[in-house]
Short mmCIF file of C-alpha atoms in Angstrom, two decimals:
data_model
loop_
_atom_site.label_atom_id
_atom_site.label_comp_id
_atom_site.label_asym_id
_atom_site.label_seq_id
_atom_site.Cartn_x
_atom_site.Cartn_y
_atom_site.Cartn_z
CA UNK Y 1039 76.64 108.92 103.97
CA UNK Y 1040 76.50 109.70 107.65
CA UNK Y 1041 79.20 112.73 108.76
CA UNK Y 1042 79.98 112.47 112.71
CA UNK Y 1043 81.00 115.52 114.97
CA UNK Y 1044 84.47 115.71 115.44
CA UNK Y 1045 84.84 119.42 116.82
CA UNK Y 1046 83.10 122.22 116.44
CA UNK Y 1047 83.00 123.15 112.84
CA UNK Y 1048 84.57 120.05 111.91
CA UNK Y 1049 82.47 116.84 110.59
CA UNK Y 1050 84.16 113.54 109.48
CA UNK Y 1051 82.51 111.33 107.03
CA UNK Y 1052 81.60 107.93 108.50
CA UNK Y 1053 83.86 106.50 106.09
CA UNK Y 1054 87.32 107.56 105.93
CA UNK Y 1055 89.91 107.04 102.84
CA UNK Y 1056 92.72 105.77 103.67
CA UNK Y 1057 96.21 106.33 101.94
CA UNK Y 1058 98.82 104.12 103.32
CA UNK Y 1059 98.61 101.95 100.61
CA UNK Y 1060 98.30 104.83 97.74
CA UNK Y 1061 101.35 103.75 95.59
CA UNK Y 1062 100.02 100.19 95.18
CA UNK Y 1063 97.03 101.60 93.83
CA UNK Y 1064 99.41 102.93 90.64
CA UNK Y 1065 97.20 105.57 89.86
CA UNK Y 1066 98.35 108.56 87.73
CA UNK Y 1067 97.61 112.12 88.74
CA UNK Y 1068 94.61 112.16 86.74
CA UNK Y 1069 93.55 109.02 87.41
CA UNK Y 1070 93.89 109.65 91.52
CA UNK Y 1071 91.99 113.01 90.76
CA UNK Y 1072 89.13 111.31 88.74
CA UNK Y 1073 89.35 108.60 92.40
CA UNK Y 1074 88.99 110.97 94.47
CA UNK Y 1075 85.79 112.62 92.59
CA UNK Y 1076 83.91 109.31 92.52
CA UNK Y 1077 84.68 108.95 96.68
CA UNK Y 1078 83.82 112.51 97.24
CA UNK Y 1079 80.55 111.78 95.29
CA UNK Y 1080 79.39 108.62 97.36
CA UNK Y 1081 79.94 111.30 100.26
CA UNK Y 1082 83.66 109.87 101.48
CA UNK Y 1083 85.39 113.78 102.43
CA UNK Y 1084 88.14 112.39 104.97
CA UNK Y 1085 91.44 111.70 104.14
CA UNK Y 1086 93.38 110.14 106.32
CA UNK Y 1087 97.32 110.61 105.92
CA UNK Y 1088 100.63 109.66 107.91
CA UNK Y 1089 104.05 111.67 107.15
CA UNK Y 1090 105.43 108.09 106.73
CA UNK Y 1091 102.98 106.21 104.10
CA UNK Y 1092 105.13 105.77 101.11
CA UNK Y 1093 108.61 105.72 102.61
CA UNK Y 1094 107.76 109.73 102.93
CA UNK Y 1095 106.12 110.14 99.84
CA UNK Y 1096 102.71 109.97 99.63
CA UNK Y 1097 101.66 113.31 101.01
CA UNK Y 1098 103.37 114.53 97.84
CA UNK Y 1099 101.27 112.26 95.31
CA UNK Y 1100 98.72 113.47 96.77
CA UNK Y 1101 99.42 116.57 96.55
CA UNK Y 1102 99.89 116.51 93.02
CA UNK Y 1103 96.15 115.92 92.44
CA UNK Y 1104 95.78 118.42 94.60
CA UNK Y 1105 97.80 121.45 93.07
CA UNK Y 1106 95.99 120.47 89.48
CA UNK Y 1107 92.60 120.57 91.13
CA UNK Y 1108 92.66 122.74 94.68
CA UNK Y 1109 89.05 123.34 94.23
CA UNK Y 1110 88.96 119.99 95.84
CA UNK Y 1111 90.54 120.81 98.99
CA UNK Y 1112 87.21 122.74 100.44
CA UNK Y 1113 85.66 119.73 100.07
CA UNK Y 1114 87.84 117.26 101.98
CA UNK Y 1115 88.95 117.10 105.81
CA UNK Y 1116 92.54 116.41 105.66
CA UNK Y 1117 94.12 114.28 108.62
CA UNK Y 1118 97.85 113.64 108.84
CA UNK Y 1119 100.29 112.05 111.39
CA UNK Y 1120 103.65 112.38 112.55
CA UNK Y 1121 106.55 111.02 114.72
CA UNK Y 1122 107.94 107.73 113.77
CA UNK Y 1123 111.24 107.91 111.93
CA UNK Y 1124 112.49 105.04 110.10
CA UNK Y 1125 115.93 103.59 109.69
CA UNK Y 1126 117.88 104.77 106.88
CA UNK Y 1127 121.15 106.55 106.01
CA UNK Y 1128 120.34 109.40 108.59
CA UNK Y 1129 118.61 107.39 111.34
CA UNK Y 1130 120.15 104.21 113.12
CA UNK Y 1131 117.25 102.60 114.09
CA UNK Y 1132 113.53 103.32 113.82
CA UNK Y 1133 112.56 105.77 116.86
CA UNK Y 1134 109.64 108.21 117.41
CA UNK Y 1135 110.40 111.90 117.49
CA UNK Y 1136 107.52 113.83 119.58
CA UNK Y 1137 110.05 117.48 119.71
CA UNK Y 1138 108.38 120.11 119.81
CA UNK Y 1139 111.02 120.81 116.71
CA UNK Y 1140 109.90 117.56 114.90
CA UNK Y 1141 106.18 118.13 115.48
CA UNK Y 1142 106.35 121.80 113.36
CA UNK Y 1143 108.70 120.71 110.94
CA UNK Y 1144 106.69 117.47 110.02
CA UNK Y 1145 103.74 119.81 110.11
CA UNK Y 1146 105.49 122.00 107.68
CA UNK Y 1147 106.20 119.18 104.96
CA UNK Y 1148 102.75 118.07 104.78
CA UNK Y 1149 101.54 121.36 104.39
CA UNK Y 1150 104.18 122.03 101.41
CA UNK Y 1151 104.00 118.65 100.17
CA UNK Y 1152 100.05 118.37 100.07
CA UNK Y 1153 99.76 122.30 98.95
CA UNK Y 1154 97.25 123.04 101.39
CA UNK Y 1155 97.56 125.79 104.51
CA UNK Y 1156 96.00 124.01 107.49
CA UNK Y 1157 95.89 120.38 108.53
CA UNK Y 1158 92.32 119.77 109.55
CA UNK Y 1159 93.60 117.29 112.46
CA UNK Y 1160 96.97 116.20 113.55
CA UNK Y 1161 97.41 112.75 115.32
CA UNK Y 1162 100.51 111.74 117.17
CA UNK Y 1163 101.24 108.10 115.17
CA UNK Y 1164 102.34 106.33 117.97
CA UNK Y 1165 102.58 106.08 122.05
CA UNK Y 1166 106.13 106.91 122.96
CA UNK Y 1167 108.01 106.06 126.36
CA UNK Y 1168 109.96 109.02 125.74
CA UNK Y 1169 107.64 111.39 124.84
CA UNK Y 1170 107.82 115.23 126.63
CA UNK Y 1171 104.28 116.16 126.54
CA UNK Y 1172 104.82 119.56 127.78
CA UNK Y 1173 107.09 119.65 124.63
CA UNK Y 1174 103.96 118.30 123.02
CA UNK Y 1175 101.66 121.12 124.55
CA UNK Y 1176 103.67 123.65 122.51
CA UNK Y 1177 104.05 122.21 119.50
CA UNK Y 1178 99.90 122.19 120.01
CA UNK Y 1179 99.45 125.53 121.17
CA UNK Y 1180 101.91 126.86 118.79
CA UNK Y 1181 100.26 125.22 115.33
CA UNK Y 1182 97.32 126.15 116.39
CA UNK Y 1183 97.73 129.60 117.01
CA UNK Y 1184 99.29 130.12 113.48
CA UNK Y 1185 96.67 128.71 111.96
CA UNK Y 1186 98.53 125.34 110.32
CA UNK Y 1187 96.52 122.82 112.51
CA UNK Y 1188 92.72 123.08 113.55
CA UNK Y 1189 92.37 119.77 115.84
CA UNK Y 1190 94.39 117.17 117.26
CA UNK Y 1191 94.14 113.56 118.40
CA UNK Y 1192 96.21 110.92 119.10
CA UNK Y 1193 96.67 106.76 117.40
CA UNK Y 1194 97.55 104.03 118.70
CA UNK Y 1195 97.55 105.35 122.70
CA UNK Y 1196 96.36 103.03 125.58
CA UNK Y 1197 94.38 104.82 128.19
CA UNK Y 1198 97.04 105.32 130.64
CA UNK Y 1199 98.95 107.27 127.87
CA UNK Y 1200 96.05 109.28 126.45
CA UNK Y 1201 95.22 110.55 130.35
CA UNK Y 1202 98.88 111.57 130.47
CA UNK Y 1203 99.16 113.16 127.34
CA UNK Y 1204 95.42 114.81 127.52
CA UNK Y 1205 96.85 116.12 131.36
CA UNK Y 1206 99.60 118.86 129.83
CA UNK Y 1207 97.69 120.08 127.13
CA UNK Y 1208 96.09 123.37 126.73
CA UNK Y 1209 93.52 121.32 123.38
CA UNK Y 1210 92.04 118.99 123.09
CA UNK Y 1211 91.99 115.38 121.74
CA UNK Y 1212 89.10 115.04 119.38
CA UNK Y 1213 89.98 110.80 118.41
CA UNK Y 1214 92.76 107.78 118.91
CA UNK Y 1215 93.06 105.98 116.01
CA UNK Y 1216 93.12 102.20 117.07
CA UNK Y 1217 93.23 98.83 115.05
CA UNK Y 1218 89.78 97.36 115.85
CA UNK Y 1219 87.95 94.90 113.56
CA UNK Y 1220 85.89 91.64 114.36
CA UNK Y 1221 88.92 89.41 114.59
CA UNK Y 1222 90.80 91.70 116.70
CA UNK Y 1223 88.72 92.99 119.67
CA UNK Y 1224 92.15 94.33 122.00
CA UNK Y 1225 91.01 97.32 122.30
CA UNK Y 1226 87.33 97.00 123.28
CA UNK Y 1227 88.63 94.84 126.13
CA UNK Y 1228 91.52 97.28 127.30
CA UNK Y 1229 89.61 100.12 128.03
CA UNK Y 1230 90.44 102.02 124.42
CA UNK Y 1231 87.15 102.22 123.29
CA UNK Y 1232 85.79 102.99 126.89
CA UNK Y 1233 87.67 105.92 127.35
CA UNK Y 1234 87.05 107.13 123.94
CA UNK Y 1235 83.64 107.16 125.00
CA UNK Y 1236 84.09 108.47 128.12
CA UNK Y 1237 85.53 111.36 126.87
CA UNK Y 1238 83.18 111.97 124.55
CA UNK Y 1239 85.03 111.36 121.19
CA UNK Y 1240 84.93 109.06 118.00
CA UNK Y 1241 87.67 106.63 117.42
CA UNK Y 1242 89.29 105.72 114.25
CA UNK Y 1243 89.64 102.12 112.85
CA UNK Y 1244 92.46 100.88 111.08
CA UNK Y 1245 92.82 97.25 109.44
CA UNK Y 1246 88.70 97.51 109.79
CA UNK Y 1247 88.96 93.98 107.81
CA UNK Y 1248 91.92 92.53 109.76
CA UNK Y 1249 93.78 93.05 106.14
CA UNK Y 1250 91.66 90.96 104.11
CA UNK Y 1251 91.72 87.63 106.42
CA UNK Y 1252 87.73 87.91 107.08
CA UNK Y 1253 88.34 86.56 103.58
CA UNK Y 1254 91.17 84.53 103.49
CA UNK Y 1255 92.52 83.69 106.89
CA UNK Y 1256 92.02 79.52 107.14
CA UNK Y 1257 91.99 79.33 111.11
CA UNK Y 1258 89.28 78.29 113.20
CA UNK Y 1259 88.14 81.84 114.40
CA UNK Y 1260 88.50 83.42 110.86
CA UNK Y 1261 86.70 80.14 109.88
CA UNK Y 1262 83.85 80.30 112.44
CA UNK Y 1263 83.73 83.94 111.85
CA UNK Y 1264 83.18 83.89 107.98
CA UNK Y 1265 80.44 80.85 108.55
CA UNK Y 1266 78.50 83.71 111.20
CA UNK Y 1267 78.96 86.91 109.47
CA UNK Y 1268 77.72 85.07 106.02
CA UNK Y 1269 74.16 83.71 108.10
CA UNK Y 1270 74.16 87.83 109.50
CA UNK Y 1271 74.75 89.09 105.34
CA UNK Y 1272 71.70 87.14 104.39
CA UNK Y 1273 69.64 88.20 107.71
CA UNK Y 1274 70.50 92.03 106.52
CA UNK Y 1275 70.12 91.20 102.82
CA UNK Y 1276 73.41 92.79 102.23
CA UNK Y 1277 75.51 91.92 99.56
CA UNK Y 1278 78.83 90.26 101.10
CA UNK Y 1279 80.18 89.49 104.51
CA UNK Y 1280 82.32 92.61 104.12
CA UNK Y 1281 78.87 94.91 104.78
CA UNK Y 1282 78.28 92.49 107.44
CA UNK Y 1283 81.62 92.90 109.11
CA UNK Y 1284 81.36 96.91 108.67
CA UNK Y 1285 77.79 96.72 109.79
CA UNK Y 1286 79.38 94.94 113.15
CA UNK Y 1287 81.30 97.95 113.55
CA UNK Y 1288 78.77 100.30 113.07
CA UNK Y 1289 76.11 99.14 115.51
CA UNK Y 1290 78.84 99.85 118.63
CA UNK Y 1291 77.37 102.98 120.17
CA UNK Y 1292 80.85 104.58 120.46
CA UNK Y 1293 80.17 106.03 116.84
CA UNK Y 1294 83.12 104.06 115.28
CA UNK Y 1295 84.46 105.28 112.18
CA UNK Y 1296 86.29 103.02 110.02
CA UNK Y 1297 89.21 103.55 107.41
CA UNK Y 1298 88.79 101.95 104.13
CA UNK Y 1299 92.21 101.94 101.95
CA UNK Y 1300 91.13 100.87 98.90
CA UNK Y 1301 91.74 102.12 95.66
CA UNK Y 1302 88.82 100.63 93.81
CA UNK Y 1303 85.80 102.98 94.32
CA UNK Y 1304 83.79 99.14 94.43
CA UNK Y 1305 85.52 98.05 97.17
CA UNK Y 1306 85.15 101.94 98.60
CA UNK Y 1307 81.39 101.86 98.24
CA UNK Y 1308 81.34 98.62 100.84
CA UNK Y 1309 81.16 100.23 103.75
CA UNK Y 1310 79.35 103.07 103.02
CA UNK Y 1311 76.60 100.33 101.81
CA UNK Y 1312 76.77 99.08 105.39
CA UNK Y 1313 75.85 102.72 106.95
CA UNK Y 1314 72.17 101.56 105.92
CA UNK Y 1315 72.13 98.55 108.30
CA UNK Y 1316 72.41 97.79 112.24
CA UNK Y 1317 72.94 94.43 113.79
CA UNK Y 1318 70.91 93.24 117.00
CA UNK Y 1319 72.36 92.65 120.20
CA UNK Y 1320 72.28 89.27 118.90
CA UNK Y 1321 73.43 89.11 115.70
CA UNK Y 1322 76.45 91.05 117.05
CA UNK Y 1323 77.58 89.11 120.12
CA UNK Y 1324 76.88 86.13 117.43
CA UNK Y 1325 80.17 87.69 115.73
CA UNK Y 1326 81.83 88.20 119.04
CA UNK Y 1327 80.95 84.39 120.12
CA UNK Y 1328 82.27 83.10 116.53
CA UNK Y 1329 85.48 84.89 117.14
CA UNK Y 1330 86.56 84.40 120.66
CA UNK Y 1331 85.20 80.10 120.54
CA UNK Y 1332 82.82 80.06 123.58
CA UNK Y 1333 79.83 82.09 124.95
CA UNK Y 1334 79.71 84.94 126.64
CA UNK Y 1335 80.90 85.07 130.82
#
């Protein structure tokens, strides 16, 4: 496993565990304790967590494996996310909440609901046109001084809103967590990834494997794109297309670090098999020319 420099003091694995999807994995306590052994053994310590996954009630699974094993905790970096609110007998519509008020009290329920004292990095979950961020500054300020939150970042933010965000605050933003994956490149085009690198700081990838359709998507790109990456999987001698796809990823210089949510430690190991390999300048605007239908400018 390769670990990347978040902070100081603070190291994420390359790989990061996602748990969005943690109910569909129907795991019992035990059997999402004995899960989370065999990803902390193939050197997977980042957990990656949203207030929201589960209708609210993941963090609390979670949690459970947790309480029964906290010797665990020390070994994990534990990410969480807060501000969207979703529709239901107490909200209208879906809205995002970025209150200085919200921010602590979300903050609050992941810490009781997980069992643990301090988040190791708070993101904000998604850009909002009515966000305060001097109200955000304090929230900040505030969690950190009492201990409950050592970093913070941001997901989802286009540059303009990162800059204004990043302008009131008093910490700063160690990542933006950004859907980026060979068939959807938005974000290396809109100046995402630039600034991330600009500022000096890793993103995170969600949907790393557009959701599966590298696999099963039947249009022409996800077509043409399957065809290349299988010709790159035999080039590398890896195993499937997925490690070739991860292995895209992985050869950006911006230090990319990519969210797995799998529940099958198989399907976990995939991209941590692709750490081992690097793609040419090549082989990877080969993926980039399979995707987009024509050469580059």
């Amino acid at each position: 496993m390769e670990y990347i420099k978040m902070a100081e003091g603070l190291k994420y694995s390359r790989v990061v565990l996602g748990f969005w999807r943690l109910l569909d994995w129907n795991l019992t306590t035990d059997g999402l304790i004995r899960y989370l052994e065999e990803c902390l053994d193939i050197g997977i310590t980042t957990m990656d967590h949203a207030d929201i996954y589960g209708n609210y009630t993941v963090e609390e699974k979670f949690g459970e494996a947790l309480k029964k094993r906290p010797d665990l905790r020390n070994k994990m970096q534990i990410i969480s996310k807060c501000g969207i609110i979703y529709k239901s007998e107490t909200a209208r519509v879906k809205y995002y909440d970025y209150s200085r008020k919200h921010i602590k009290e979300q903050v609050e329920k992941s810490l009781r609901y997980m069992g643990i004292d301090c988040l190791d990095t708070l993101l904000l979950h998604r850009p909002s046109p009515f966000m305060d961020p001097e109200e955000i500054s304090r929230a900040f300020e505030e969690l950190r001084k009492e201990g409950k939150v050592r970093t913070f970042g941001v997901s989802n933010f286009l540059p303009d809103e990162f800059r204004l965000l990043k302008s009131y605050l008093t910490v700063p933003l160690i990542t933006n967590q950004v859907e980026l994956s060979p068939l959807r490149m938005g974000n290396l085009e809109n100046g995402v990834i630039n600034l991330c690198m600009e500022e000096r700081i890793h993103p995170m990838l969600w949907s790393p494997l557009a959701g599966g359709r590298i696999f099963t998507g039947q249009g022409e790109e996800e077509i043409r794109l399957r065809e290349t990456l299988e010709v790159i999987r035999e080039e590398l001698g890896a195993e499937d297309i997925d490690e070739a796809a991860f292995a895209w990823l992985f050869s950006h210089p911006a230090g990319l670090i990519p969210i797995t949510g799998s529940g099958e430690i198989g399907l976990a190991e995939r991209p941590v098999k692709a750490l081992k390999y690097r793609l040419t300048p090549e082989q990877w605007f080969m993926v980039w020319t399979a995707v987009k239908g024509h050469k580059v400018p």
